[in-house]
Short mmCIF file of C-alpha atoms and ligand atoms in Angstrom, two decimals:
data_model
loop_
_atom_site.label_atom_id
_atom_site.label_comp_id
_atom_site.label_asym_id
_atom_site.label_seq_id
_atom_site.Cartn_x
_atom_site.Cartn_y
_atom_site.Cartn_z
CA MET A 28 0.21 -0.07 0.19
CA SER A 29 1.33 3.44 -0.96
CA ASP A 30 1.33 6.19 1.44
CA LYS A 31 -1.20 8.11 -0.48
CA ASN A 32 -3.74 5.20 -0.49
CA ILE A 33 -3.58 4.68 3.34
CA ASP A 34 -7.02 3.92 4.40
CA ARG A 35 -8.57 7.08 6.24
CA ARG A 36 -10.06 5.37 9.17
CA SER A 37 -6.79 3.46 9.81
CA PHE A 38 -4.97 6.57 9.37
CA LEU A 39 -6.91 8.64 11.80
CA LYS A 40 -6.98 5.71 14.36
CA GLY A 41 -3.16 5.69 14.11
CA ALA A 42 -3.01 9.57 14.38
CA THR A 43 -4.92 9.54 17.42
CA LEU A 44 -2.48 6.80 19.05
CA ALA A 45 0.55 8.26 17.78
CA ALA A 46 -0.32 11.96 18.94
CA ALA A 47 -0.76 10.77 22.29
CA SER A 48 2.94 9.40 22.56
CA LEU A 49 4.61 12.17 20.09
CA GLY A 50 5.71 15.33 21.73
CA VAL A 51 4.09 17.89 19.65
CA PRO A 52 6.92 20.83 19.25
CA THR A 53 5.73 24.31 20.60
CA ALA A 54 6.59 27.91 19.82
CA ALA A 55 9.04 27.73 22.61
CA ALA A 56 11.60 26.22 20.50
CA ALA A 57 12.39 28.96 18.46
CA GLU A 58 11.56 31.59 21.15
CA ARG A 59 14.48 30.31 23.10
CA LYS A 60 16.90 31.98 20.73
CA PRO A 61 15.18 35.35 19.89
CA SER A 62 17.04 37.97 18.04
CA SER A 63 16.98 41.68 19.27
CA ALA A 64 16.51 42.85 15.51
CA LYS A 65 13.20 43.34 13.90
CA VAL A 66 11.81 41.19 11.26
CA PRO A 67 13.86 41.31 8.26
CA THR A 68 12.70 43.22 5.12
CA LYS A 69 12.97 42.48 1.25
CA GLN A 70 12.17 44.63 -1.85
CA LEU A 71 8.80 43.99 -3.21
CA GLY A 72 9.72 42.82 -6.87
CA VAL A 73 11.08 45.85 -8.51
CA THR A 74 9.04 48.55 -6.93
CA GLY A 75 11.88 49.71 -4.99
CA ILE A 76 9.55 49.51 -1.73
CA GLN A 77 11.05 47.31 1.25
CA ILE A 78 8.47 45.40 2.94
CA PRO A 79 8.82 43.08 6.13
CA ILE A 80 9.21 39.05 4.95
CA ILE A 81 6.17 38.37 6.52
CA GLU A 82 2.68 40.11 6.77
CA LEU A 83 -0.54 39.95 8.69
CA GLY A 84 -3.36 38.36 6.83
CA THR A 85 -6.52 39.39 8.35
CA SER A 86 -9.57 36.87 7.17
CA GLN A 87 -9.91 36.44 10.88
CA THR A 88 -11.71 38.06 13.92
CA LEU A 89 -9.96 41.27 14.86
CA ASP A 90 -10.99 43.25 18.03
CA ALA A 91 -12.68 46.31 16.68
CA VAL A 92 -11.38 48.40 19.70
CA TYR A 93 -7.68 47.15 20.26
CA ASP A 94 -6.35 44.42 18.27
CA LYS A 95 -3.51 43.10 20.31
CA LYS A 96 -1.99 40.98 17.47
CA MET A 97 -1.97 44.02 14.94
CA HIS A 98 -0.29 46.09 17.65
CA LEU A 99 2.35 43.11 18.38
CA CYS A 100 3.02 42.92 14.84
CA TYR A 101 3.43 46.56 14.47
CA ARG A 102 5.95 47.01 17.39
CA GLU A 103 7.94 43.97 16.02
CA GLY A 104 8.40 45.22 12.44
CA VAL A 105 5.44 43.34 10.74
CA THR A 106 4.32 46.72 9.42
CA MET A 107 2.22 44.98 6.46
CA ILE A 108 -1.39 44.04 6.89
CA ASP A 109 -3.47 42.41 4.06
CA THR A 110 -7.27 42.73 4.03
CA ALA A 111 -10.26 42.68 1.80
CA LEU A 112 -13.69 44.16 1.28
CA VAL A 113 -15.02 40.68 1.90
CA TYR A 114 -13.27 39.95 5.42
CA GLY A 115 -16.14 40.19 7.78
CA TRP A 116 -18.07 42.06 5.30
CA GLY A 117 -16.01 45.20 6.41
CA ALA A 118 -15.36 44.50 9.77
CA SER A 119 -11.67 43.80 9.04
CA HIS A 120 -11.41 47.25 7.26
CA ARG A 121 -12.98 49.16 10.15
CA ALA A 122 -10.66 47.17 12.87
CA ILE A 123 -7.49 48.26 10.60
CA ALA A 124 -8.95 51.96 10.54
CA ASN A 125 -9.10 51.89 14.13
CA PHE A 126 -5.58 50.52 14.39
CA LEU A 127 -4.22 53.09 12.13
CA GLN A 128 -5.64 55.89 13.86
CA GLN A 129 -4.10 54.36 17.16
CA ILE A 130 -0.47 54.15 15.88
CA ASP A 131 -0.82 57.36 13.76
CA ASP A 132 2.05 56.06 11.82
CA ARG A 133 0.14 55.49 8.17
CA GLN A 134 3.52 56.31 6.30
CA ASN A 135 5.27 53.34 7.79
CA MET A 136 2.56 50.78 7.06
CA PHE A 137 2.11 48.59 4.02
CA ILE A 138 -1.64 48.17 3.60
CA THR A 139 -3.16 45.86 0.96
CA SER A 140 -6.85 45.51 0.11
CA LYS A 141 -8.85 43.50 -2.47
CA SER A 142 -12.07 43.29 -4.34
CA GLU A 143 -14.00 40.49 -5.71
CA SER A 144 -15.40 42.19 -8.53
CA THR A 145 -14.09 41.08 -11.94
CA ARG A 146 -15.33 43.86 -13.90
CA VAL A 147 -13.40 47.14 -14.33
CA SER A 148 -15.96 49.52 -12.95
CA GLY A 149 -16.47 46.92 -9.90
CA LEU A 150 -12.74 47.13 -9.12
CA ARG A 151 -12.76 50.99 -9.59
CA LYS A 152 -15.71 51.13 -7.31
CA GLY A 153 -14.21 48.50 -4.73
CA LEU A 154 -11.15 50.47 -4.29
CA ASP A 155 -13.32 53.71 -3.21
CA GLU A 156 -14.94 51.31 -0.76
CA CYS A 157 -11.65 49.95 0.80
CA LEU A 158 -10.55 53.74 1.04
CA ASP A 159 -13.76 54.90 2.76
CA GLU A 160 -14.01 51.86 5.06
CA LEU A 161 -10.31 52.03 5.97
CA GLN A 162 -10.52 55.64 6.37
CA ILE A 163 -7.32 56.25 4.47
CA ASP A 164 -6.39 58.10 1.27
CA ASN A 165 -4.50 55.37 -0.63
CA LEU A 166 -3.57 51.73 -0.64
CA ASP A 167 -0.13 50.61 -1.06
CA LEU A 168 -1.47 47.55 -3.12
CA TYR A 169 -4.89 46.78 -4.77
CA LEU A 170 -5.48 43.35 -5.93
CA MET A 171 -8.41 41.67 -7.91
CA HIS A 172 -9.24 38.93 -5.43
CA ASN A 173 -9.08 35.37 -6.74
CA ALA A 174 -8.34 35.64 -10.59
CA THR A 175 -8.82 32.23 -11.74
CA ASN A 176 -8.52 32.79 -15.52
CA PRO A 177 -6.00 34.51 -17.75
CA LYS A 178 -9.03 36.14 -19.58
CA MET A 179 -9.61 38.51 -16.61
CA LEU A 180 -6.20 40.10 -17.41
CA ASP A 181 -7.88 41.62 -20.40
CA PRO A 182 -6.44 45.11 -21.57
CA ASP A 183 -9.34 47.04 -19.71
CA TYR A 184 -7.98 45.50 -16.48
CA ILE A 185 -4.45 46.45 -17.24
CA LYS A 186 -5.28 49.92 -18.28
CA LEU A 187 -7.09 50.05 -14.83
CA GLY A 188 -4.00 49.65 -13.12
CA ASP A 189 -2.44 52.45 -14.76
CA GLU A 190 -5.46 54.81 -14.02
CA LEU A 191 -5.54 53.85 -10.49
CA ARG A 192 -1.75 54.23 -9.86
CA LYS A 193 -1.98 57.48 -11.68
CA SER A 194 -4.78 58.74 -9.51
CA GLY A 195 -2.84 58.11 -6.35
CA LYS A 196 -5.51 55.85 -5.08
CA THR A 197 -3.04 52.88 -4.92
CA LYS A 198 0.63 52.74 -5.40
CA LEU A 199 0.54 49.05 -6.69
CA PHE A 200 -1.75 46.77 -8.62
CA GLY A 201 -2.15 43.14 -9.04
CA PHE A 202 -4.23 40.16 -8.10
CA SER A 203 -4.59 37.27 -5.92
CA CYS A 204 -5.28 33.49 -6.62
CA HIS A 205 -6.27 30.67 -4.30
CA GLY A 206 -5.52 27.73 -6.21
CA ARG A 207 -3.02 26.07 -8.46
CA ASP A 208 -4.95 27.19 -11.59
CA ILE A 209 -2.97 30.27 -11.23
CA ILE A 210 -0.11 29.03 -13.43
CA PRO A 211 -1.70 30.21 -16.80
CA VAL A 212 -2.71 33.75 -14.88
CA MET A 213 0.80 34.35 -13.71
CA ASN A 214 2.10 33.50 -17.22
CA LYS A 215 -0.11 35.83 -18.76
CA ALA A 216 0.64 38.59 -16.17
CA VAL A 217 4.07 38.46 -17.46
CA ARG A 218 3.37 38.69 -21.11
CA VAL A 219 0.85 41.51 -20.72
CA GLY A 220 2.62 43.72 -17.92
CA GLY A 221 1.24 46.13 -15.81
CA ILE A 222 0.99 43.79 -12.59
CA ASP A 223 3.16 44.87 -9.80
CA VAL A 224 2.42 42.11 -7.41
CA ILE A 225 0.96 38.75 -7.29
CA LEU A 226 -0.44 36.90 -4.11
CA PHE A 227 -0.58 33.11 -4.58
CA ARG A 228 -0.81 29.85 -2.85
CA TYR A 229 2.66 28.49 -2.27
CA ASN A 230 4.02 26.34 0.26
CA PHE A 231 6.26 23.10 1.31
CA ARG A 232 3.91 21.07 -0.52
CA GLN A 233 4.48 22.64 -4.25
CA TYR A 234 8.45 22.29 -4.47
CA GLY A 235 8.23 19.43 -7.19
CA ASP A 236 5.56 21.45 -9.06
CA LEU A 237 7.69 22.02 -12.45
CA GLU A 238 4.99 24.16 -14.09
CA LEU A 239 4.51 26.36 -11.09
CA ASN A 240 8.21 26.71 -10.57
CA ARG A 241 8.39 28.00 -14.24
CA ALA A 242 5.71 30.51 -13.60
CA ILE A 243 7.44 31.65 -10.35
CA ASP A 244 10.84 31.94 -12.45
CA ALA A 245 8.87 33.81 -15.34
CA CYS A 246 7.21 36.38 -12.67
CA LYS A 247 10.54 36.94 -10.95
CA LYS A 248 12.18 37.44 -14.38
CA GLY A 249 9.43 39.98 -15.28
CA GLY A 250 10.10 42.00 -12.03
CA ILE A 251 6.69 40.91 -10.52
CA GLY A 252 6.60 40.92 -6.74
CA LEU A 253 5.56 37.63 -5.19
CA ILE A 254 3.66 37.11 -1.86
CA ALA A 255 3.20 33.47 -0.85
CA MET A 256 -0.01 32.59 1.16
CA LYS A 257 -1.45 29.42 2.39
CA ALA A 258 1.76 28.81 3.89
CA MET A 259 0.64 26.28 6.48
CA ALA A 260 -1.08 24.01 4.05
CA SER A 261 -2.94 22.33 6.67
CA VAL A 262 -4.80 19.10 6.91
CA PRO A 263 -6.61 18.06 10.28
CA LYS A 264 -4.33 18.15 13.20
CA GLU A 265 -4.66 14.68 13.93
CA LEU A 266 -2.90 13.68 10.61
CA GLU A 267 -0.31 16.16 10.79
CA GLN A 268 0.78 14.68 14.27
CA VAL A 269 0.93 11.23 12.97
CA ALA A 270 3.30 12.26 10.37
CA GLY A 271 5.40 13.48 13.25
CA PHE A 272 7.78 16.66 13.18
CA THR A 273 10.72 17.09 15.74
CA SER A 274 13.36 19.53 15.60
CA ASP A 275 15.53 21.61 18.30
CA ASN A 276 15.15 24.69 16.21
CA PHE A 277 11.61 25.13 14.81
CA THR A 278 7.86 24.12 15.57
CA LEU A 279 6.17 22.59 12.55
CA ALA A 280 4.57 26.09 11.79
CA GLN A 281 7.82 27.70 11.91
CA ALA A 282 9.64 25.07 9.47
CA LYS A 283 6.64 25.49 7.13
CA LEU A 284 7.47 29.13 6.82
CA LYS A 285 11.18 28.75 6.85
CA SER A 286 10.73 26.26 3.85
CA ILE A 287 9.28 29.39 1.91
CA TRP A 288 11.70 31.90 2.84
CA ALA A 289 14.53 29.58 1.61
CA ASP A 290 12.99 30.29 -1.78
CA GLU A 291 14.65 33.77 -3.15
CA ARG A 292 11.92 34.26 -5.50
CA ILE A 293 9.40 35.03 -2.59
CA ASP A 294 9.48 38.37 -1.26
CA CYS A 295 6.75 37.77 1.56
CA ILE A 296 4.56 35.30 3.29
CA ASN A 297 0.97 36.31 4.04
CA SER A 298 0.30 34.58 7.40
CA GLU A 299 -3.08 34.69 9.04
CA MET A 300 -1.56 35.02 12.45
CA ASP A 301 -4.87 34.73 14.49
CA ASN A 302 -3.50 34.81 18.17
CA VAL A 303 -0.61 36.50 19.94
CA LYS A 304 1.18 33.12 20.53
CA ARG A 305 1.14 32.58 16.55
CA VAL A 306 2.21 35.94 16.06
CA ARG A 307 5.24 35.58 18.52
CA GLU A 308 6.08 32.13 16.94
CA ASN A 309 6.14 33.49 13.53
CA ILE A 310 8.16 36.42 14.20
CA ALA A 311 10.67 34.47 16.02
CA ALA A 312 11.12 32.27 12.87
CA ALA A 313 11.33 35.37 10.45
CA ARG A 314 14.25 36.60 13.04
CA SER A 315 16.07 33.39 13.27
CA THR A 316 18.93 33.23 11.06
CA GLN A 317 19.14 29.45 11.22
CA GLU A 318 18.17 27.81 7.80
CA LEU A 319 16.26 24.50 8.05
CA THR A 320 18.54 21.47 8.10
CA ALA A 321 18.20 18.53 5.76
CA GLY A 322 16.32 16.34 8.47
CA GLU A 323 13.76 19.07 8.77
CA SER A 324 13.19 19.41 4.91
CA HIS A 325 12.82 15.58 4.73
CA GLN A 326 10.28 15.52 7.42
CA LEU A 327 8.21 18.30 5.68
CA ASN A 328 8.24 16.36 2.40
CA ARG A 329 7.36 13.21 4.17
CA LEU A 330 4.57 15.17 5.96
CA ALA A 331 3.54 16.21 2.28
CA ALA A 332 3.53 12.84 1.07
CA LEU A 333 1.66 11.10 3.93
CA THR A 334 -1.04 13.70 3.86
CA ALA A 335 -1.44 14.51 0.34
CA GLY A 336 -4.70 12.88 0.05
CA TYR A 337 -6.19 15.46 2.49
CA TYR A 338 -4.58 18.62 1.01
CA CYS A 339 -6.55 20.06 -2.17
CA ASN A 340 -4.20 22.04 -4.26
CA GLY A 341 -6.74 24.16 -5.88
CA CYS A 342 -6.41 22.71 -9.49
CA ALA A 343 -10.10 22.67 -10.30
CA SER A 344 -9.31 22.72 -14.01
CA LEU A 345 -8.34 19.14 -13.72
CA CYS A 346 -11.13 17.65 -11.30
CA GLU A 347 -13.97 19.71 -12.44
CA LYS A 348 -13.22 19.71 -16.06
CA ALA A 349 -12.92 15.76 -15.89
CA ALA A 350 -16.37 15.86 -13.85
CA GLY A 351 -17.94 17.77 -16.55
CA ARG A 352 -17.95 21.20 -14.79
CA ARG A 353 -21.11 20.52 -13.34
CA THR A 354 -19.86 19.77 -9.86
CA ALA A 355 -18.04 22.20 -7.55
CA ILE A 356 -15.01 20.38 -6.20
CA ALA A 357 -12.22 22.68 -5.18
CA ASP A 358 -14.13 25.36 -3.29
CA PRO A 359 -16.05 23.07 -1.11
CA LEU A 360 -12.66 21.05 -0.27
CA ARG A 361 -11.28 24.42 0.67
CA PHE A 362 -13.95 25.40 2.71
CA LEU A 363 -13.79 21.94 4.71
CA MET A 364 -10.05 22.94 5.18
CA TYR A 365 -11.39 26.16 6.78
CA TYR A 366 -13.67 24.15 8.95
CA GLU A 367 -11.43 21.48 9.83
CA CYS A 368 -8.02 23.11 10.21
CA TYR A 369 -8.63 26.82 10.98
CA GLY A 370 -11.47 26.70 13.27
CA LYS A 371 -13.54 28.83 10.91
CA GLN A 372 -16.83 26.80 11.03
CA SER A 373 -19.18 29.62 10.59
CA ARG A 374 -17.08 31.16 7.85
CA ALA A 375 -16.84 27.81 6.13
CA ARG A 376 -20.57 27.11 6.32
CA GLU A 377 -21.38 30.83 4.85
CA LEU A 378 -19.04 30.26 2.18
CA TYR A 379 -20.45 26.83 1.43
CA GLY A 380 -23.81 28.15 1.30
CA LYS A 381 -22.92 30.28 -1.42
CA ILE A 382 -22.08 27.72 -3.85
CA PRO A 383 -25.29 26.96 -5.97
CA GLU A 384 -27.10 23.75 -4.90
CA HIS A 385 -26.79 22.43 -8.46
CA LEU A 386 -23.14 22.44 -8.19
CA LYS A 387 -23.31 20.38 -4.85
CA GLY A 388 -24.51 17.31 -6.35
CA PHE A 389 -21.96 14.35 -7.30
CA GLU A 390 -22.63 11.71 -9.55
CA PRO A 391 -20.45 8.35 -8.98
CA ALA A 392 -19.47 8.47 -12.64
CA GLN A 393 -18.49 12.02 -12.48
CA ILE A 394 -16.87 11.74 -9.20
CA ALA A 395 -14.71 8.56 -10.43
CA ARG A 396 -13.26 10.52 -13.43
CA ALA A 397 -12.47 13.60 -10.98
CA GLU A 398 -10.51 11.22 -8.62
CA ALA A 399 -8.63 9.61 -11.72
CA VAL A 400 -7.12 12.78 -12.60
CA CYS A 401 -6.58 14.24 -9.29
CA PRO A 402 -2.70 14.41 -8.69
CA GLN A 403 -3.24 14.41 -4.68
CA GLY A 404 -5.06 11.05 -4.81
CA ILE A 405 -7.91 12.49 -3.06
CA LYS A 406 -11.14 10.53 -2.12
CA ILE A 407 -13.02 13.25 -3.64
CA ARG A 408 -16.50 11.61 -3.08
CA GLU A 409 -15.67 10.93 0.59
CA ARG A 410 -14.41 14.70 1.19
CA LEU A 411 -17.32 16.15 -0.51
CA ALA A 412 -19.76 14.00 1.48
CA ALA A 413 -17.80 15.17 4.77
CA ALA A 414 -18.02 18.73 3.45
CA ARG A 415 -21.85 18.33 2.72
CA GLU A 416 -22.35 16.67 6.39
CA LEU A 417 -20.31 19.46 8.14
CA LEU A 418 -20.92 22.45 6.06
CA GLY A 419 -24.39 21.95 4.46
S1 SF4 B 527 -9.66 17.64 -5.76
FE1 SF4 B 527 -7.40 17.06 -6.46
S2 SF4 B 527 -7.85 17.84 -8.71
FE2 SF4 B 527 -9.55 18.76 -7.84
S3 SF4 B 527 -8.65 20.93 -7.03
FE3 SF4 B 527 -8.23 19.37 -5.26
S4 SF4 B 527 -6.11 18.54 -5.75
FE4 SF4 B 527 -6.91 19.46 -7.64
#
């Protein structure tokens, strides 16, 4: 039996037993070796702008009165915040607006926001809404939220970037994407020009992805700034624990970050540090000059192999096309990850509820075709059933 094909029930059972006997590393490992320096910075693409190598992602609950995480980040040099119109339906923007007023240091903060609109008029309006909610005059970076198709980078969209930069409402312009389907979009961005920054899914699971690596190379050569997100690439905790990770230097979360920072093509990691402990843990990793050892890298590779069947890469163009495009697969599995791994139960349910009902069905023949092309070996039928049960 290959690692990928381990039966889920036996794996979970093994996970529970093994987790009890394995010492799960804690943040204390790297915090024992703190540096007095602030978080290192790096130039974002060819913009000439220096940014910290980690930014705070805010698709999470922020304290609207006084958010300790944002203030701690600011004090430690994580002066970069990523938000979006859709995060908390304005709550994220409003909490950040309050935070910016409290620190009164807008010029030293780098603020990114996004609009989900795919139309030029909607993106133009979305930027005004961002500024209004954030109560600032301009963004440092404005992104189209989740560009999944190269056609989205049409001439009007590229012209809009020029217009918005000239207007002074944003310094930089680009797009984000959650899945592996970004590869053709990244390649088009290089061809058409006018894109300053791309925020994309990149983590330790994707080192061997040749096509993605070529797209990253092309973007880097084209001067596009690259920010990695989904850095944790999490699967349910009990599965991660059975794979085991031991290190004198790093926690597992820190090792995952380190594996991305080892790639010089990446300028920054977007990390959703949703509690103070996680902020401290990630900042300790960012400051540490210790590289991952070969043994630690090997353990990450082993984790990726053991849990591949539970991690959806977001390559919807493979499975949904094979299924006949009448079945949503990548999105339900992403929302299931929010539920199982990130404790975002209500957000996951809310997002799942927005998927049209007719896309939630899964005929056995369709799913068999989808499973046959899935590079992760995911038991799609089983996972969609779990999504329906937990999120429906
Ligand atoms: S289920 Fe498999 S093929 Fe479909 S998006 Fe996820 S990883 Fe890709």
